[in-house]
Amino acid sequence: MAKVLLEMKNITKTFPGVKALDNVNFQVEEGEIHALVGENGAGKSTLMNVLSGIYPYGTYEGDIIYNGQVCKHNNIKDSEKLGIVIIHQELALVPEMTIGENMYLGNERGHKFAINWNETYAEADRYLKMVGLTESSKVKVNTIGTGKQQLVEIAKALAKHAKLLILDEPTSSLNEEDSRALLDLMLSFKKQGMTMIIITHKLNEVAYVADKITVLRDGTTIETIDNHGPEPVSEERIIKGMVGREMTNRFPKRENVEIGDISLEVKDWTVHHPIYVERKVVDNVSMNVRKGEVVGIYGLMGAGRTELAMSIFGYTYGTDFSGKLFLNGKETKLKHSAADAIKHKIAYVTEDRKGNGLVLPQSIKVNTSLANLRAISKSTVIDGDKEYAVAEEYRSKLKTKTPTVEQLVGNLSGGNQQKVLLAKWMFAGPDILILDEPTRGIDVGAKYEIYCIINDLAAAGKSVILISSELPEVLGMSDRIYIMNEAKIVGEMKASEATQENIMATILGSGKGDEA
């Protein structure tokens, strides 16, 4: 029988008005990969923040026993001294610093007033090699893609001599190829004796790497499942534990679909990189979307999907634009601003809800009205009662889980934050909604609710452009699909004719896919 490396006993954590963890018990054996799953708000990240000392001893009830010893971590440094290292969903790297500087930030090599840079970069290169990166540790982080930045975070954890590695949504920003490579790297670490905890909403990844799966629901432990039984654990089995019921259909059906005239069209649309102006990030793209239609855009990371979306939304990304944009059949020249795009009833729901989509220290009420302040104002003065009523209307309509719209957005789960972001743009009254990774980092139950909202928007005659790195999502939700690779549209398919195989074949047949 394997040795128990970690035991968390009767952990209870309370925030003002909310019991985030209620008598949670969690056990991890040495040398295993243990998945921690549950809906947004189930308490997964909170439990790991307790373990790592982000929530220090005394702010929670219960015991942490690691390697046979009771732990009383006062901060994250205390847990890291024991080899417990957490990698958060949002990458904690400084873009303008080198890889080596990032890896040893706060953990510098050398003396207090004299950093040994030769040792720093030599050690950093050694750890980069362990995770399969060939880049020099002297290059800046902002010169490598997101997939490689995730590997830098893992190399940074190895440099802290991690014995228990916690990965919180490590593949949420990665395409399928990079995700599989990262999971294979985890399996290789396991062979070397490392113990890992992975938090992920991608249940196919859980089935692929996890030895055991612990399910949390509403802050309590529901069950721990052995993934090495007579038969592999199915995704449906895990979902039932997470949501407390069977989910027979991941994607809601569209009823009485009526597709109208073309609402938005771009022809020969070309955009250059804002810094490296010789590089095209969107190359001679022509596409359209109709009223009442959901159009999917799929491509590997770096294909140009987000660049296309942001350039259409008031030229908010790129430089040296060319091509034509038509709204309802009429050529339209937007000013270079998001405000002008909003004026023309175009909305862009960003893939980065925390960085660019929401103001986390502000309330749901304030965030909901941000894109349409005129509707709740008189003579530039905001009517507080109107603002509250609007936020309450969308809270009810989108079933946002919160006791009050005065709640700070930063305190909400990922799925509920996403609903607030959607509410913000729905209140702006758009005819065309560009949704960039609208379900990134949220659980299967919240995804289904977002899908229902998308279908409702299309049924109301809105035009929806859905950008997603999850191919099943694109296939399950779209009426028509554009395929992008290397800044170009390389294929177009009706969803009824599309499969994962022929979409990937189209990408591979169009040229080598971009590296992340």
XYZ file of C-alpha atoms in Angstrom, residues 245-452:
208
model
C -27.448 14.381 -11.689
C -26.979 12.743 -15.067
C -26.226 15.037 -18.024
C -27.233 13.173 -21.144
C -26.612 16.056 -23.539
C -23.675 18.470 -23.213
C -25.084 20.882 -25.809
C -28.686 22.131 -25.733
C -30.647 21.655 -28.933
C -31.570 24.690 -31.043
C -35.306 24.709 -31.687
C -37.013 26.334 -34.707
C -33.805 27.810 -36.094
C -34.437 30.717 -38.461
C -31.379 32.061 -40.259
C -31.820 35.524 -41.763
C -29.816 37.896 -43.936
C -26.102 38.600 -43.566
C -25.562 41.060 -40.719
C -21.753 41.305 -40.754
C -19.297 40.572 -43.528
C -15.598 41.229 -43.987
C -13.872 40.973 -47.372
C -10.132 40.696 -47.973
C -9.552 41.675 -44.324
C -5.849 42.045 -43.524
C -4.264 43.194 -40.258
C -0.602 43.562 -39.299
C 1.015 42.991 -35.903
C 1.047 46.170 -33.754
C 4.809 45.885 -33.071
C 6.248 43.630 -35.790
C 4.437 45.520 -38.531
C 5.817 43.366 -41.328
C 3.944 40.341 -39.933
C 0.323 39.700 -40.922
C -1.844 38.436 -38.060
C -4.954 38.334 -40.261
C -4.272 37.606 -43.926
C -6.878 38.367 -46.608
C -9.804 36.917 -44.635
C -13.337 36.923 -46.026
C -16.214 35.716 -43.843
C -19.767 36.528 -42.806
C -22.416 35.810 -40.191
C -26.216 35.936 -40.580
C -28.995 37.002 -38.231
C -29.982 34.137 -35.941
C -26.809 32.188 -36.788
C -24.010 30.864 -34.599
C -20.793 30.807 -36.610
C -17.839 28.969 -35.066
C -14.207 29.878 -35.679
C -11.689 27.161 -34.889
C -7.925 27.031 -35.228
C -4.801 26.131 -33.329
C -3.222 28.677 -31.029
C -1.621 31.469 -33.037
C -4.001 30.970 -35.976
C -5.266 34.562 -35.724
C -8.761 34.030 -34.303
C -8.569 36.611 -31.503
C -6.691 39.058 -33.731
C -9.509 38.803 -36.293
C -12.183 39.334 -33.626
C -10.486 42.322 -32.008
C -9.715 43.994 -35.326
C -13.389 43.780 -36.319
C -14.345 45.219 -32.927
C -13.300 48.811 -33.640
C -9.749 47.983 -34.750
C -8.786 47.312 -31.118
C -5.858 45.110 -32.173
C -3.287 45.516 -34.916
C -2.135 48.120 -37.412
C -2.073 48.791 -41.152
C -5.632 47.529 -41.723
C -7.040 46.832 -45.174
C -10.196 45.240 -46.567
C -13.881 46.076 -46.289
C -16.439 45.642 -43.512
C -20.177 45.494 -44.239
C -23.014 45.798 -41.716
C -26.434 44.708 -43.021
C -25.118 44.931 -46.573
C -23.742 48.462 -46.252
C -20.012 49.165 -46.242
C -19.090 50.669 -42.889
C -15.862 52.292 -41.746
C -15.579 52.127 -37.985
C -13.474 54.629 -36.122
C -10.510 53.095 -34.350
C -12.305 52.594 -31.042
C -14.386 50.080 -29.139
C -16.922 52.846 -28.478
C -17.648 53.145 -32.203
C -18.055 49.365 -32.519
C -20.548 49.438 -29.629
C -22.365 52.321 -31.330
C -22.722 50.085 -34.403
C -24.137 47.324 -32.174
C -21.086 45.046 -32.174
C -19.977 43.451 -28.891
C -16.765 41.565 -28.132
C -16.692 39.240 -25.113
C -12.969 38.899 -24.458
C -11.203 35.613 -23.694
C -9.469 37.363 -20.750
C -12.405 38.131 -18.461
C -10.222 38.979 -15.453
C -7.676 41.136 -17.266
C -9.741 42.930 -19.909
C -13.404 42.032 -19.440
C -14.338 42.861 -15.854
C -13.350 45.277 -13.094
C -12.814 42.746 -10.319
C -12.768 45.171 -7.334
C -16.157 46.570 -8.422
C -19.641 45.145 -7.900
C -21.793 43.085 -10.259
C -24.025 46.159 -10.512
C -21.216 48.424 -11.736
C -19.784 45.844 -14.157
C -23.174 45.083 -15.741
C -23.764 48.672 -16.803
C -20.224 49.571 -17.930
C -20.748 49.201 -21.698
C -24.007 51.191 -21.734
C -23.829 53.907 -19.097
C -26.033 56.248 -21.141
C -29.005 53.951 -20.615
C -28.857 54.425 -16.839
C -27.764 58.058 -16.748
C -29.360 61.458 -16.973
C -27.197 64.446 -17.831
C -24.076 62.302 -17.222
C -25.260 61.396 -13.696
C -25.805 57.669 -13.074
C -29.201 56.744 -11.687
C -28.322 54.252 -8.936
C -31.817 52.763 -8.812
C -31.825 52.101 -12.567
C -28.339 50.602 -12.371
C -29.426 48.263 -9.585
C -32.615 47.260 -11.427
C -30.674 46.434 -14.623
C -28.112 44.330 -12.756
C -30.883 42.519 -10.886
C -32.726 41.819 -14.161
C -29.652 40.187 -15.718
C -28.761 38.357 -12.513
C -32.176 36.732 -12.668
C -32.159 36.176 -16.441
C -28.710 34.525 -16.497
C -29.171 32.746 -13.136
C -26.008 34.259 -11.667
C -25.358 32.737 -8.257
C -24.912 35.617 -5.835
C -26.775 36.856 -2.749
C -26.758 40.430 -4.087
C -25.667 42.444 -7.129
C -23.600 44.540 -4.714
C -21.221 41.543 -4.456
C -17.712 42.230 -5.785
C -17.104 40.435 -9.083
C -13.693 39.277 -7.868
C -15.433 37.150 -5.211
C -17.493 35.189 -7.758
C -16.630 31.819 -9.278
C -15.369 31.714 -12.870
C -18.725 30.650 -14.286
C -20.578 33.460 -12.536
C -17.945 35.991 -13.604
C -18.529 34.851 -17.175
C -22.256 35.444 -16.767
C -21.595 39.001 -15.536
C -19.371 39.586 -18.581
C -22.152 38.346 -20.874
C -24.687 40.500 -19.020
C -22.478 43.559 -19.549
C -22.539 43.096 -23.312
C -26.155 41.968 -23.555
C -27.188 45.182 -21.790
C -25.291 47.141 -24.468
C -27.971 45.927 -26.913
C -25.757 44.449 -29.658
C -26.947 42.808 -32.858
C -23.612 41.030 -33.359
C -21.804 39.281 -30.501
C -18.266 37.983 -30.858
C -17.666 35.451 -28.068
C -13.971 34.645 -27.607
C -13.520 31.477 -25.500
C -16.790 32.099 -23.607
C -16.508 28.914 -21.504
C -12.784 28.922 -20.725
C -12.040 27.729 -17.202
C -15.646 26.991 -16.194
C -17.274 23.714 -15.254
C -19.559 21.504 -17.297
C -22.757 22.695 -15.577
C -21.932 26.387 -16.043
C -20.940 25.676 -19.652
C -24.381 24.258 -20.350
C -25.983 27.419 -18.953
C -23.743 29.597 -21.157
C -24.697 27.469 -24.178
C -28.384 28.041 -23.404
